Amino acid sequence: VQLQASGGGLVQAGGSLRLSCTGSERTFNSYDMGWFRQALGKEREFVAAIGLIGSSTSYADSVKGRFTVSRENAKGTMYLQMNNLKSEDTAVYYCATQSRTGLWNYWGQGTLVTVSS
């Protein structure tokens, strides 16, 4: 399983970015998926998750109401729409697949989001 995260960059506080995570259609038809992030000097933290067919989502409290996760399995793509970005959102963002046992088992390489205040 290979995942590729993209879409990161430099944005001013209050701005928006959309991250993408791409992989094979087979992968996207097999797993729940999610986004995590890791800021410099901090542990990796959960951001958002989405069920296999996209009908269920969950978010960290810190991004609720600002971030939206979605997926298009036929395109092998998951998105993270990030609005009203804050400096504390600065991090490397990773996408991952979740096995049926709940283990986050496959990870993309990460994309850097920098929010300037």
mmCIF file with all atom_site columns, C-alpha atoms in Angstrom:
data_model
loop_
_atom_site.group_PDB
_atom_site.id
_atom_site.type_symbol
_atom_site.label_atom_id
_atom_site.label_alt_id
_atom_site.label_comp_id
_atom_site.label_asym_id
_atom_site.label_entity_id
_atom_site.label_seq_id
_atom_site.pdbx_PDB_ins_code
_atom_site.Cartn_x
_atom_site.Cartn_y
_atom_site.Cartn_z
_atom_site.occupancy
_atom_site.B_iso_or_equiv
_atom_site.pdbx_formal_charge
_atom_site.auth_seq_id
_atom_site.auth_comp_id
_atom_site.auth_asym_id
_atom_site.auth_atom_id
_atom_site.pdbx_PDB_model_num
ATOM 1   C CA . VAL A 1 1   ? 0.000   0.000  0.000  1.00 0.00 ? 1   VAL A CA 1
ATOM 2   C CA . GLN A 1 2   ? 1.399   3.367  -1.026 1.00 0.00 ? 2   GLN A CA 1
ATOM 3   C CA . LEU A 1 3   ? -0.062  6.706  -0.022 1.00 0.00 ? 3   LEU A CA 1
ATOM 4   C CA . GLN A 1 4   ? 1.023   10.134 -1.232 1.00 0.00 ? 4   GLN A CA 1
ATOM 5   C CA . ALA A 1 5   ? 0.057   13.275 0.656  1.00 0.00 ? 5   ALA A CA 1
ATOM 6   C CA . SER A 1 6   ? 0.230   16.639 -1.087 1.00 0.00 ? 6   SER A CA 1
ATOM 7   C CA . GLY A 1 7   ? -1.143  20.151 -1.011 1.00 0.00 ? 7   GLY A CA 1
ATOM 8   C CA . GLY A 1 8   ? 0.815   21.618 1.873  1.00 0.00 ? 8   GLY A CA 1
ATOM 9   C CA . GLY A 1 9   ? 2.381   25.041 1.757  1.00 0.00 ? 9   GLY A CA 1
ATOM 10  C CA . LEU A 1 10  ? 2.670   28.428 3.378  1.00 0.00 ? 10  LEU A CA 1
ATOM 11  C CA . VAL A 1 11  ? -0.557  30.287 4.184  1.00 0.00 ? 11  VAL A CA 1
ATOM 12  C CA . GLN A 1 12  ? -1.490  33.254 6.332  1.00 0.00 ? 12  GLN A CA 1
ATOM 13  C CA . ALA A 1 13  ? -3.579  32.816 9.432  1.00 0.00 ? 13  ALA A CA 1
ATOM 14  C CA . GLY A 1 14  ? -7.242  32.781 8.508  1.00 0.00 ? 14  GLY A CA 1
ATOM 15  C CA . GLY A 1 15  ? -6.515  31.281 5.115  1.00 0.00 ? 15  GLY A CA 1
ATOM 16  C CA . SER A 1 16  ? -7.371  27.898 3.630  1.00 0.00 ? 16  SER A CA 1
ATOM 17  C CA . LEU A 1 17  ? -5.602  24.906 2.157  1.00 0.00 ? 17  LEU A CA 1
ATOM 18  C CA . ARG A 1 18  ? -6.785  21.593 0.785  1.00 0.00 ? 18  ARG A CA 1
ATOM 19  C CA . LEU A 1 19  ? -4.623  18.541 1.309  1.00 0.00 ? 19  LEU A CA 1
ATOM 20  C CA . SER A 1 20  ? -4.915  15.439 -0.837 1.00 0.00 ? 20  SER A CA 1
ATOM 21  C CA . CYS A 1 21  ? -3.924  11.864 -0.161 1.00 0.00 ? 21  CYS A CA 1
ATOM 22  C CA . THR A 1 22  ? -3.746  9.586  -3.173 1.00 0.00 ? 22  THR A CA 1
ATOM 23  C CA . GLY A 1 23  ? -3.397  5.859  -3.546 1.00 0.00 ? 23  GLY A CA 1
ATOM 24  C CA . SER A 1 24  ? -4.850  3.009  -5.480 1.00 0.00 ? 24  SER A CA 1
ATOM 25  C CA . GLU A 1 25  ? -8.591  2.523  -5.858 1.00 0.00 ? 25  GLU A CA 1
ATOM 26  C CA . ARG A 1 26  ? -8.119  -0.895 -4.271 1.00 0.00 ? 26  ARG A CA 1
ATOM 27  C CA . THR A 1 27  ? -6.619  0.717  -1.177 1.00 0.00 ? 27  THR A CA 1
ATOM 28  C CA . PHE A 1 28  ? -9.404  3.227  -0.929 1.00 0.00 ? 28  PHE A CA 1
ATOM 29  C CA . ASN A 1 29  ? -12.040 0.519  -1.252 1.00 0.00 ? 29  ASN A CA 1
ATOM 30  C CA . SER A 1 30  ? -10.437 -1.468 1.567  1.00 0.00 ? 30  SER A CA 1
ATOM 31  C CA . TYR A 1 31  ? -9.768  0.900  4.451  1.00 0.00 ? 31  TYR A CA 1
ATOM 32  C CA . ASP A 1 32  ? -11.108 3.579  6.706  1.00 0.00 ? 32  ASP A CA 1
ATOM 33  C CA . MET A 1 33  ? -8.676  6.452  6.489  1.00 0.00 ? 33  MET A CA 1
ATOM 34  C CA . GLY A 1 34  ? -7.470  9.436  8.445  1.00 0.00 ? 34  GLY A CA 1
ATOM 35  C CA . TRP A 1 35  ? -5.230  12.432 8.801  1.00 0.00 ? 35  TRP A CA 1
ATOM 36  C CA . PHE A 1 36  ? -2.664  13.026 11.504 1.00 0.00 ? 36  PHE A CA 1
ATOM 37  C CA . ARG A 1 37  ? -0.193  15.836 12.075 1.00 0.00 ? 37  ARG A CA 1
ATOM 38  C CA . GLN A 1 38  ? 3.071   16.347 13.870 1.00 0.00 ? 38  GLN A CA 1
ATOM 39  C CA . ALA A 1 39  ? 4.364   19.738 14.878 1.00 0.00 ? 39  ALA A CA 1
ATOM 40  C CA . LEU A 1 40  ? 8.052   20.310 15.502 1.00 0.00 ? 40  LEU A CA 1
ATOM 41  C CA . GLY A 1 41  ? 9.021   18.882 18.872 1.00 0.00 ? 41  GLY A CA 1
ATOM 42  C CA . LYS A 1 42  ? 5.603   17.365 19.496 1.00 0.00 ? 42  LYS A CA 1
ATOM 43  C CA . GLU A 1 43  ? 4.069   13.947 19.164 1.00 0.00 ? 43  GLU A CA 1
ATOM 44  C CA . ARG A 1 44  ? 1.966   12.974 16.208 1.00 0.00 ? 44  ARG A CA 1
ATOM 45  C CA . GLU A 1 45  ? -1.711  13.676 16.852 1.00 0.00 ? 45  GLU A CA 1
ATOM 46  C CA . PHE A 1 46  ? -4.995  12.637 15.317 1.00 0.00 ? 46  PHE A CA 1
ATOM 47  C CA . VAL A 1 47  ? -6.741  15.219 13.129 1.00 0.00 ? 47  VAL A CA 1
ATOM 48  C CA . ALA A 1 48  ? -9.637  13.543 11.315 1.00 0.00 ? 48  ALA A CA 1
ATOM 49  C CA . ALA A 1 49  ? -10.920 10.194 10.140 1.00 0.00 ? 49  ALA A CA 1
ATOM 50  C CA . ILE A 1 50  ? -13.413 9.003  7.569  1.00 0.00 ? 50  ILE A CA 1
ATOM 51  C CA . GLY A 1 51  ? -15.147 5.681  7.118  1.00 0.00 ? 51  GLY A CA 1
ATOM 52  C CA . LEU A 1 52  ? -14.809 3.414  4.129  1.00 0.00 ? 52  LEU A CA 1
ATOM 53  C CA . ILE A 1 53  ? -17.698 4.903  2.177  1.00 0.00 ? 53  ILE A CA 1
ATOM 54  C CA . GLY A 1 54  ? -17.388 8.377  3.623  1.00 0.00 ? 54  GLY A CA 1
ATOM 55  C CA . SER A 1 55  ? -20.603 8.310  5.619  1.00 0.00 ? 55  SER A CA 1
ATOM 56  C CA . SER A 1 56  ? -18.910 8.649  9.002  1.00 0.00 ? 56  SER A CA 1
ATOM 57  C CA . THR A 1 57  ? -16.321 11.198 10.042 1.00 0.00 ? 57  THR A CA 1
ATOM 58  C CA . SER A 1 58  ? -14.630 12.240 13.239 1.00 0.00 ? 58  SER A CA 1
ATOM 59  C CA . TYR A 1 59  ? -12.427 15.176 14.180 1.00 0.00 ? 59  TYR A CA 1
ATOM 60  C CA . ALA A 1 60  ? -10.079 16.320 16.861 1.00 0.00 ? 60  ALA A CA 1
ATOM 61  C CA . ASP A 1 61  ? -11.671 19.022 18.989 1.00 0.00 ? 61  ASP A CA 1
ATOM 62  C CA . SER A 1 62  ? -8.979  21.462 17.908 1.00 0.00 ? 62  SER A CA 1
ATOM 63  C CA . VAL A 1 63  ? -10.076 21.351 14.248 1.00 0.00 ? 63  VAL A CA 1
ATOM 64  C CA . LYS A 1 64  ? -13.812 20.746 14.567 1.00 0.00 ? 64  LYS A CA 1
ATOM 65  C CA . GLY A 1 65  ? -15.774 23.266 12.562 1.00 0.00 ? 65  GLY A CA 1
ATOM 66  C CA . ARG A 1 66  ? -12.710 24.337 10.559 1.00 0.00 ? 66  ARG A CA 1
ATOM 67  C CA . PHE A 1 67  ? -11.519 21.157 8.830  1.00 0.00 ? 67  PHE A CA 1
ATOM 68  C CA . THR A 1 68  ? -13.524 18.788 6.632  1.00 0.00 ? 68  THR A CA 1
ATOM 69  C CA . VAL A 1 69  ? -12.396 15.326 5.562  1.00 0.00 ? 69  VAL A CA 1
ATOM 70  C CA . SER A 1 70  ? -13.814 13.669 2.451  1.00 0.00 ? 70  SER A CA 1
ATOM 71  C CA . ARG A 1 71  ? -12.909 10.921 0.019  1.00 0.00 ? 71  ARG A CA 1
ATOM 72  C CA . GLU A 1 72  ? -13.486 9.776  -3.545 1.00 0.00 ? 72  GLU A CA 1
ATOM 73  C CA . ASN A 1 73  ? -12.716 6.085  -3.653 1.00 0.00 ? 73  ASN A CA 1
ATOM 74  C CA . ALA A 1 74  ? -13.020 5.792  -7.426 1.00 0.00 ? 74  ALA A CA 1
ATOM 75  C CA . LYS A 1 75  ? -10.280 8.398  -7.735 1.00 0.00 ? 75  LYS A CA 1
ATOM 76  C CA . GLY A 1 76  ? -8.211  6.889  -4.940 1.00 0.00 ? 76  GLY A CA 1
ATOM 77  C CA . THR A 1 77  ? -8.160  10.228 -3.152 1.00 0.00 ? 77  THR A CA 1
ATOM 78  C CA . MET A 1 78  ? -8.903  11.585 0.313  1.00 0.00 ? 78  MET A CA 1
ATOM 79  C CA . TYR A 1 79  ? -9.061  15.290 1.054  1.00 0.00 ? 79  TYR A CA 1
ATOM 80  C CA . LEU A 1 80  ? -8.656  17.518 4.059  1.00 0.00 ? 80  LEU A CA 1
ATOM 81  C CA . GLN A 1 81  ? -10.165 20.951 3.536  1.00 0.00 ? 81  GLN A CA 1
ATOM 82  C CA . MET A 1 82  ? -8.659  23.281 6.114  1.00 0.00 ? 82  MET A CA 1
ATOM 83  C CA . ASN A 1 83  ? -10.286 26.662 6.682  1.00 0.00 ? 83  ASN A CA 1
ATOM 84  C CA . ASN A 1 84  ? -9.590  29.485 9.124  1.00 0.00 ? 84  ASN A CA 1
ATOM 85  C CA . LEU A 1 85  ? -6.096  28.182 9.658  1.00 0.00 ? 85  LEU A CA 1
ATOM 86  C CA . LYS A 1 86  ? -4.246  29.130 12.820 1.00 0.00 ? 86  LYS A CA 1
ATOM 87  C CA . SER A 1 87  ? -0.544  29.228 13.629 1.00 0.00 ? 87  SER A CA 1
ATOM 88  C CA . GLU A 1 88  ? -1.026  26.182 15.838 1.00 0.00 ? 88  GLU A CA 1
ATOM 89  C CA . ASP A 1 89  ? -2.066  24.187 12.762 1.00 0.00 ? 89  ASP A CA 1
ATOM 90  C CA . THR A 1 90  ? 1.527   24.367 11.527 1.00 0.00 ? 90  THR A CA 1
ATOM 91  C CA . ALA A 1 91  ? 2.745   20.786 11.219 1.00 0.00 ? 91  ALA A CA 1
ATOM 92  C CA . VAL A 1 92  ? 3.597   17.982 8.874  1.00 0.00 ? 92  VAL A CA 1
ATOM 93  C CA . TYR A 1 93  ? 0.335   16.308 7.896  1.00 0.00 ? 93  TYR A CA 1
ATOM 94  C CA . TYR A 1 94  ? 0.159   12.583 7.239  1.00 0.00 ? 94  TYR A CA 1
ATOM 95  C CA . CYS A 1 95  ? -2.538  10.381 5.803  1.00 0.00 ? 95  CYS A CA 1
ATOM 96  C CA . ALA A 1 96  ? -2.994  6.800  6.913  1.00 0.00 ? 96  ALA A CA 1
ATOM 97  C CA . THR A 1 97  ? -5.187  3.753  6.502  1.00 0.00 ? 97  THR A CA 1
ATOM 98  C CA . GLN A 1 98  ? -6.922  2.053  9.401  1.00 0.00 ? 98  GLN A CA 1
ATOM 99  C CA . SER A 1 99  ? -7.281  -1.715 9.570  1.00 0.00 ? 99  SER A CA 1
ATOM 100 C CA . ARG A 1 100 ? -10.414 -3.441 10.770 1.00 0.00 ? 100 ARG A CA 1
ATOM 101 C CA . THR A 1 101 ? -8.730  -3.963 14.158 1.00 0.00 ? 101 THR A CA 1
ATOM 102 C CA . GLY A 1 102 ? -8.290  -0.214 14.515 1.00 0.00 ? 102 GLY A CA 1
ATOM 103 C CA . LEU A 1 103 ? -4.569  -0.134 13.842 1.00 0.00 ? 103 LEU A CA 1
ATOM 104 C CA . TRP A 1 104 ? -3.290  2.721  11.700 1.00 0.00 ? 104 TRP A CA 1
ATOM 105 C CA . ASN A 1 105 ? -1.225  0.513  9.477  1.00 0.00 ? 105 ASN A CA 1
ATOM 106 C CA . TYR A 1 106 ? -0.071  2.330  6.346  1.00 0.00 ? 106 TYR A CA 1
ATOM 107 C CA . TRP A 1 107 ? 1.203   5.898  6.215  1.00 0.00 ? 107 TRP A CA 1
ATOM 108 C CA . GLY A 1 108 ? 1.976   8.467  3.540  1.00 0.00 ? 108 GLY A CA 1
ATOM 109 C CA . GLN A 1 109 ? 5.156   10.488 3.618  1.00 0.00 ? 109 GLN A CA 1
ATOM 110 C CA . GLY A 1 110 ? 3.693   13.756 4.943  1.00 0.00 ? 110 GLY A CA 1
ATOM 111 C CA . THR A 1 111 ? 3.184   17.258 3.614  1.00 0.00 ? 111 THR A CA 1
ATOM 112 C CA . LEU A 1 112 ? 4.222   20.418 5.447  1.00 0.00 ? 112 LEU A CA 1
ATOM 113 C CA . VAL A 1 113 ? 1.669   23.079 6.321  1.00 0.00 ? 113 VAL A CA 1
ATOM 114 C CA . THR A 1 114 ? 3.012   26.367 7.639  1.00 0.00 ? 114 THR A CA 1
ATOM 115 C CA . VAL A 1 115 ? 0.619   29.022 8.914  1.00 0.00 ? 115 VAL A CA 1
ATOM 116 C CA . SER A 1 116 ? 2.078   32.465 9.415  1.00 0.00 ? 116 SER A CA 1
ATOM 117 C CA . SER A 1 117 ? 0.510   34.785 11.966 1.00 0.00 ? 117 SER A CA 1
#
